[in-house]
Amino acid sequence: DSGVTQTPKHLITATGQRVTLRCSPRSGDLSVYWYQQSLDQGLQFLIQYYNGEERAKGNILERFSAQQFPDLHSELNLSSLELGDSALYFCASSASFGQGYGYTFGSGTRLTVV
Amino acid sequence: AQSVTQPDIHITVSEGASLELRCNYSYGATPYLFWYVQSPGQGLQLLLKYFSGDTLVQGIKGFEAEFKRSQSSFNLRKPSVHWSDAAEYFCAVGDYKLSFGAGTTVTVRA
């Protein structure tokens, strides 16, 4: 157990739907990162939050959004889902916003869009 | 722009043999470099990281990596592999935002 908790572990939904993925960071970590892992794109950085504020954005689609709440958990919202959104979505956390503080991944949420 | 190339998509190695996984990176400054391992259905586990200092870095599970600035490389090695080392290995570069290579799948044969 890495200490980063992601729920649900698996999600199957239909095209056009909206889903929310949840991440609880490791205790004491203030930064949360979201990554998407797909067969064709590999591991792609989506977005980072630090202590409730967005710090960096990567290859995140406009249909996707995220937030970090006061208790530091984070949610990734995916809307108007397409077949190509099927992927493994990882959350990671670190104590601060740089790599020098370590970076721990959760076990991921596998999203299947049918 | 930062990027990582892992030239080998798949490597098969015999149990007890040595293993070397190649990684080449592109980064604008002194790189932060990482190797992660992912077992099927699992998340990514950090094996080792390089920030500065000694260019030979020791990690968990008996792995080590050597940073060579002149070659923009950060190759991962293990002297003697175990069947449990069968997994996918990712090299990554970056600070708060990591860029990952495409990964190398390692198969261990008895």
mmCIF file of C-alpha atoms in Angstrom:
data_model
loop_
_atom_site.group_PDB
_atom_site.id
_atom_site.type_symbol
_atom_site.label_atom_id
_atom_site.label_comp_id
_atom_site.label_asym_id
_atom_site.label_seq_id
_atom_site.Cartn_x
_atom_site.Cartn_y
_atom_site.Cartn_z
ATOM 1 C CA ASP A 1 0.000 0.000 0.000
ATOM 2 C CA SER A 2 1.598 3.226 -1.190
ATOM 3 C CA GLY A 3 -0.583 5.444 0.996
ATOM 4 C CA VAL A 4 -2.233 7.072 -2.046
ATOM 5 C CA THR A 5 -5.814 5.841 -2.358
ATOM 6 C CA GLN A 6 -7.745 5.916 -5.589
ATOM 7 C CA THR A 7 -11.387 5.022 -6.015
ATOM 8 C CA PRO A 8 -12.985 3.349 -7.763
ATOM 9 C CA LYS A 9 -10.490 0.765 -9.019
ATOM 10 C CA HIS A 10 -12.565 -0.018 -12.073
ATOM 11 C CA LEU A 11 -15.226 1.957 -13.886
ATOM 12 C CA ILE A 12 -17.234 1.020 -16.949
ATOM 13 C CA THR A 13 -19.422 3.642 -18.514
ATOM 14 C CA ALA A 14 -21.009 4.589 -21.818
ATOM 15 C CA THR A 15 -19.939 7.210 -24.310
ATOM 16 C CA GLY A 16 -21.274 10.659 -23.547
ATOM 17 C CA GLN A 17 -21.397 10.049 -19.812
ATOM 18 C CA ARG A 18 -19.584 11.841 -16.998
ATOM 19 C CA VAL A 19 -17.501 10.204 -14.273
ATOM 20 C CA THR A 20 -15.565 11.335 -11.222
ATOM 21 C CA LEU A 21 -12.352 9.726 -10.081
ATOM 22 C CA ARG A 22 -11.225 10.285 -6.534
ATOM 23 C CA CYS A 23 -7.769 10.427 -4.985
ATOM 24 C CA SER A 24 -6.710 10.689 -1.359
ATOM 25 C CA PRO A 25 -3.043 11.652 -1.101
ATOM 26 C CA ARG A 26 -0.544 10.187 1.302
ATOM 27 C CA SER A 27 -0.853 11.659 4.771
ATOM 28 C CA GLY A 28 0.978 14.978 4.939
ATOM 29 C CA ASP A 29 1.346 15.382 1.180
ATOM 30 C CA LEU A 30 0.093 18.681 -0.201
ATOM 31 C CA SER A 31 0.569 18.078 -3.925
ATOM 32 C CA VAL A 32 -1.586 15.872 -6.090
ATOM 33 C CA TYR A 33 -0.851 14.937 -9.685
ATOM 34 C CA TRP A 34 -3.032 13.203 -12.247
ATOM 35 C CA TYR A 35 -1.673 11.038 -15.042
ATOM 36 C CA GLN A 36 -3.336 9.114 -17.837
ATOM 37 C CA GLN A 37 -1.868 5.851 -19.091
ATOM 38 C CA SER A 38 -3.129 4.539 -22.419
ATOM 39 C CA LEU A 39 -1.735 2.087 -24.925
ATOM 40 C CA ASP A 40 -1.266 4.650 -27.659
ATOM 41 C CA GLN A 41 -0.165 7.684 -25.615
ATOM 42 C CA GLY A 42 1.710 6.038 -22.767
ATOM 43 C CA LEU A 43 1.879 7.928 -19.484
ATOM 44 C CA GLN A 44 0.789 11.530 -19.844
ATOM 45 C CA PHE A 45 0.790 14.239 -17.198
ATOM 46 C CA LEU A 46 -2.638 15.831 -16.886
ATOM 47 C CA ILE A 47 -2.667 18.307 -14.039
ATOM 48 C CA GLN A 48 -1.169 19.177 -10.654
ATOM 49 C CA TYR A 49 -2.676 20.750 -7.558
ATOM 50 C CA TYR A 50 -0.829 22.069 -4.548
ATOM 51 C CA ASN A 51 -2.690 22.815 -1.353
ATOM 52 C CA GLY A 52 -5.928 23.414 -3.192
ATOM 53 C CA GLU A 53 -4.595 25.452 -6.070
ATOM 54 C CA GLU A 54 -3.843 24.418 -9.626
ATOM 55 C CA ARG A 55 -0.068 24.584 -10.201
ATOM 56 C CA ALA A 56 0.533 23.019 -13.583
ATOM 57 C CA LYS A 57 -1.400 21.739 -16.541
ATOM 58 C CA GLY A 58 -0.339 19.155 -19.055
ATOM 59 C CA ASN A 59 -2.172 17.377 -21.811
ATOM 60 C CA ILE A 60 -5.577 17.657 -20.230
ATOM 61 C CA LEU A 61 -8.599 17.869 -22.483
ATOM 62 C CA GLU A 62 -11.169 20.634 -22.001
ATOM 63 C CA ARG A 63 -13.734 17.925 -21.240
ATOM 64 C CA PHE A 64 -11.663 17.007 -18.187
ATOM 65 C CA SER A 65 -11.390 19.042 -15.016
ATOM 66 C CA ALA A 66 -9.987 18.528 -11.571
ATOM 67 C CA GLN A 67 -9.986 20.088 -8.162
ATOM 68 C CA GLN A 68 -8.363 19.647 -4.797
ATOM 69 C CA PHE A 69 -10.480 20.098 -1.711
ATOM 70 C CA PRO A 70 -9.577 21.601 1.700
ATOM 71 C CA ASP A 71 -8.975 18.117 3.102
ATOM 72 C CA LEU A 72 -6.478 17.695 0.214
ATOM 73 C CA HIS A 73 -8.274 14.921 -1.576
ATOM 74 C CA SER A 74 -8.658 15.468 -5.285
ATOM 75 C CA GLU A 75 -11.217 14.603 -7.913
ATOM 76 C CA LEU A 76 -10.783 14.264 -11.644
ATOM 77 C CA ASN A 77 -13.969 14.818 -13.602
ATOM 78 C CA LEU A 78 -14.258 13.407 -17.099
ATOM 79 C CA SER A 79 -17.261 14.422 -19.173
ATOM 80 C CA SER A 80 -18.703 13.705 -22.616
ATOM 81 C CA LEU A 81 -16.703 10.522 -22.548
ATOM 82 C CA GLU A 82 -15.385 9.024 -25.760
ATOM 83 C CA LEU A 83 -14.069 5.561 -26.490
ATOM 84 C CA GLY A 84 -10.555 7.004 -26.614
ATOM 85 C CA ASP A 85 -10.786 8.105 -22.996
ATOM 86 C CA SER A 86 -10.509 4.484 -21.933
ATOM 87 C CA ALA A 87 -7.292 4.344 -19.952
ATOM 88 C CA LEU A 88 -5.713 3.877 -16.565
ATOM 89 C CA TYR A 89 -5.806 7.095 -14.562
ATOM 90 C CA PHE A 90 -3.194 7.488 -11.864
ATOM 91 C CA CYS A 91 -2.992 9.891 -9.020
ATOM 92 C CA ALA A 92 0.300 10.652 -7.310
ATOM 93 C CA SER A 93 1.162 12.806 -4.350
ATOM 94 C CA SER A 94 4.184 14.548 -2.900
ATOM 95 C CA ALA A 95 4.925 16.646 0.149
ATOM 96 C CA SER A 96 5.473 19.770 -1.902
ATOM 97 C CA PHE A 97 5.404 20.672 -5.563
ATOM 98 C CA GLY A 98 8.836 19.482 -6.606
ATOM 99 C CA GLN A 99 10.397 16.094 -7.121
ATOM 100 C CA GLY A 100 12.851 16.643 -4.354
ATOM 101 C CA TYR A 101 10.073 15.768 -1.960
ATOM 102 C CA GLY A 102 9.250 12.387 -3.461
ATOM 103 C CA TYR A 103 6.357 11.310 -5.605
ATOM 104 C CA THR A 104 4.128 8.336 -4.726
ATOM 105 C CA PHE A 105 1.613 6.796 -7.112
ATOM 106 C CA GLY A 106 -1.704 5.212 -6.316
ATOM 107 C CA SER A 107 -2.771 1.962 -7.928
ATOM 108 C CA GLY A 108 -4.970 3.706 -10.475
ATOM 109 C CA THR A 109 -8.533 3.718 -11.746
ATOM 110 C CA ARG A 110 -9.157 1.721 -14.884
ATOM 111 C CA LEU A 111 -11.794 3.483 -16.965
ATOM 112 C CA THR A 112 -13.503 1.625 -19.778
ATOM 113 C CA VAL A 113 -15.812 3.578 -22.051
ATOM 114 C CA VAL A 114 -18.160 1.423 -24.109
ATOM 115 C CA ALA B 1 11.028 20.450 -23.936
ATOM 116 C CA GLN B 2 11.671 17.365 -21.881
ATOM 117 C CA SER B 3 11.394 13.866 -23.251
ATOM 118 C CA VAL B 4 12.550 10.314 -22.656
ATOM 119 C CA THR B 5 13.401 7.543 -25.071
ATOM 120 C CA GLN B 6 13.517 3.911 -24.055
ATOM 121 C CA PRO B 7 14.864 2.146 -27.151
ATOM 122 C CA ASP B 8 13.939 -1.370 -26.082
ATOM 123 C CA ILE B 9 10.253 -2.239 -26.055
ATOM 124 C CA HIS B 10 10.755 -5.768 -24.770
ATOM 125 C CA ILE B 11 13.698 -7.593 -23.200
ATOM 126 C CA THR B 12 13.853 -11.257 -22.264
ATOM 127 C CA VAL B 13 16.458 -12.329 -19.766
ATOM 128 C CA SER B 14 17.227 -15.601 -17.992
ATOM 129 C CA GLU B 15 16.853 -15.784 -14.260
ATOM 130 C CA GLY B 16 20.197 -15.070 -12.653
ATOM 131 C CA ALA B 17 21.502 -13.166 -15.647
ATOM 132 C CA SER B 18 22.277 -9.471 -15.641
ATOM 133 C CA LEU B 19 19.865 -6.877 -16.923
ATOM 134 C CA GLU B 20 20.413 -3.453 -18.439
ATOM 135 C CA LEU B 21 17.619 -1.161 -19.559
ATOM 136 C CA ARG B 22 18.464 1.858 -21.639
ATOM 137 C CA CYS B 23 17.125 5.355 -21.195
ATOM 138 C CA ASN B 24 18.005 8.545 -23.060
ATOM 139 C CA TYR B 25 16.567 11.874 -22.062
ATOM 140 C CA SER B 26 16.228 15.423 -23.272
ATOM 141 C CA TYR B 27 15.998 18.167 -20.676
ATOM 142 C CA GLY B 28 16.890 21.839 -20.635
ATOM 143 C CA ALA B 29 18.726 21.925 -17.330
ATOM 144 C CA THR B 30 20.207 19.534 -14.818
ATOM 145 C CA PRO B 31 17.735 16.693 -14.990
ATOM 146 C CA TYR B 32 15.832 14.969 -12.274
ATOM 147 C CA LEU B 33 15.760 11.355 -13.449
ATOM 148 C CA PHE B 34 13.757 8.407 -12.244
ATOM 149 C CA TRP B 35 13.122 4.757 -12.837
ATOM 150 C CA TYR B 36 9.738 3.289 -11.976
ATOM 151 C CA VAL B 37 8.492 -0.286 -12.145
ATOM 152 C CA GLN B 38 4.930 -1.337 -12.851
ATOM 153 C CA SER B 39 3.678 -4.850 -12.281
ATOM 154 C CA PRO B 40 0.510 -5.938 -14.098
ATOM 155 C CA GLY B 41 -2.552 -4.217 -12.664
ATOM 156 C CA GLN B 42 -0.463 -2.197 -10.239
ATOM 157 C CA GLY B 43 0.627 1.372 -9.859
ATOM 158 C CA LEU B 44 4.128 2.668 -10.414
ATOM 159 C CA GLN B 45 6.744 2.065 -7.778
ATOM 160 C CA LEU B 46 9.845 4.221 -7.587
ATOM 161 C CA LEU B 47 13.038 2.196 -7.961
ATOM 162 C CA LEU B 48 15.544 5.029 -7.755
ATOM 163 C CA LYS B 49 16.100 8.668 -8.562
ATOM 164 C CA TYR B 50 18.946 10.979 -9.477
ATOM 165 C CA PHE B 51 19.032 14.642 -8.562
ATOM 166 C CA SER B 52 22.724 15.475 -8.250
ATOM 167 C CA GLY B 53 25.973 14.183 -6.832
ATOM 168 C CA ASP B 54 27.238 10.660 -7.344
ATOM 169 C CA THR B 55 26.336 9.537 -10.846
ATOM 170 C CA LEU B 56 25.861 5.923 -9.764
ATOM 171 C CA VAL B 57 22.600 5.646 -7.892
ATOM 172 C CA GLN B 58 21.483 2.695 -5.812
ATOM 173 C CA GLY B 59 17.831 1.821 -5.579
ATOM 174 C CA ILE B 60 15.510 -0.748 -4.139
ATOM 175 C CA LYS B 61 15.354 -4.427 -5.116
ATOM 176 C CA GLY B 62 19.050 -4.489 -6.035
ATOM 177 C CA PHE B 63 18.769 -2.036 -8.936
ATOM 178 C CA GLU B 64 21.249 0.691 -9.769
ATOM 179 C CA ALA B 65 21.443 3.331 -12.477
ATOM 180 C CA GLU B 66 24.227 5.439 -13.884
ATOM 181 C CA PHE B 67 23.787 9.017 -15.018
ATOM 182 C CA LYS B 68 25.983 9.970 -17.980
ATOM 183 C CA ARG B 69 25.541 13.606 -18.891
ATOM 184 C CA SER B 70 27.720 13.375 -21.998
ATOM 185 C CA GLN B 71 25.465 10.658 -23.392
ATOM 186 C CA SER B 72 22.186 12.009 -21.965
ATOM 187 C CA SER B 73 21.602 8.556 -20.578
ATOM 188 C CA PHE B 74 20.373 7.031 -17.353
ATOM 189 C CA ASN B 75 20.577 3.260 -17.796
ATOM 190 C CA LEU B 76 19.173 0.871 -15.229
ATOM 191 C CA ARG B 77 21.053 -2.276 -14.246
ATOM 192 C CA LYS B 78 20.669 -5.305 -12.055
ATOM 193 C CA PRO B 79 23.474 -7.884 -11.707
ATOM 194 C CA SER B 80 21.225 -10.918 -11.249
ATOM 195 C CA VAL B 81 17.532 -10.899 -12.047
ATOM 196 C CA HIS B 82 14.863 -12.808 -10.194
ATOM 197 C CA TRP B 83 11.596 -14.079 -11.647
ATOM 198 C CA SER B 84 9.814 -11.403 -9.619
ATOM 199 C CA ASP B 85 11.581 -8.702 -11.661
ATOM 200 C CA ALA B 86 9.302 -9.440 -14.611
ATOM 201 C CA ALA B 87 7.408 -6.172 -15.060
ATOM 202 C CA GLU B 88 7.332 -3.001 -17.105
ATOM 203 C CA TYR B 89 9.987 -0.411 -16.389
ATOM 204 C CA PHE B 90 9.647 3.284 -17.038
ATOM 205 C CA CYS B 91 12.313 5.947 -17.150
ATOM 206 C CA ALA B 92 11.139 9.487 -16.416
ATOM 207 C CA VAL B 93 12.572 12.993 -16.368
ATOM 208 C CA GLY B 94 11.268 16.195 -14.887
ATOM 209 C CA ASP B 95 10.566 18.141 -11.760
ATOM 210 C CA TYR B 96 6.947 18.585 -10.695
ATOM 211 C CA LYS B 97 5.797 17.345 -14.101
ATOM 212 C CA LEU B 98 7.261 14.050 -15.249
ATOM 213 C CA SER B 99 7.735 12.913 -18.825
ATOM 214 C CA PHE B 100 7.838 9.161 -19.125
ATOM 215 C CA GLY B 101 9.360 6.909 -21.690
ATOM 216 C CA ALA B 102 7.208 4.334 -23.464
ATOM 217 C CA GLY B 103 8.428 1.632 -21.124
ATOM 218 C CA THR B 104 10.396 -1.596 -21.447
ATOM 219 C CA THR B 105 8.695 -4.880 -20.676
ATOM 220 C CA VAL B 106 11.000 -7.386 -19.027
ATOM 221 C CA THR B 107 10.289 -11.083 -19.271
ATOM 222 C CA VAL B 108 12.298 -13.461 -17.081
ATOM 223 C CA ARG B 109 12.700 -17.032 -18.262
ATOM 224 C CA ALA B 110 13.579 -19.869 -15.944
#
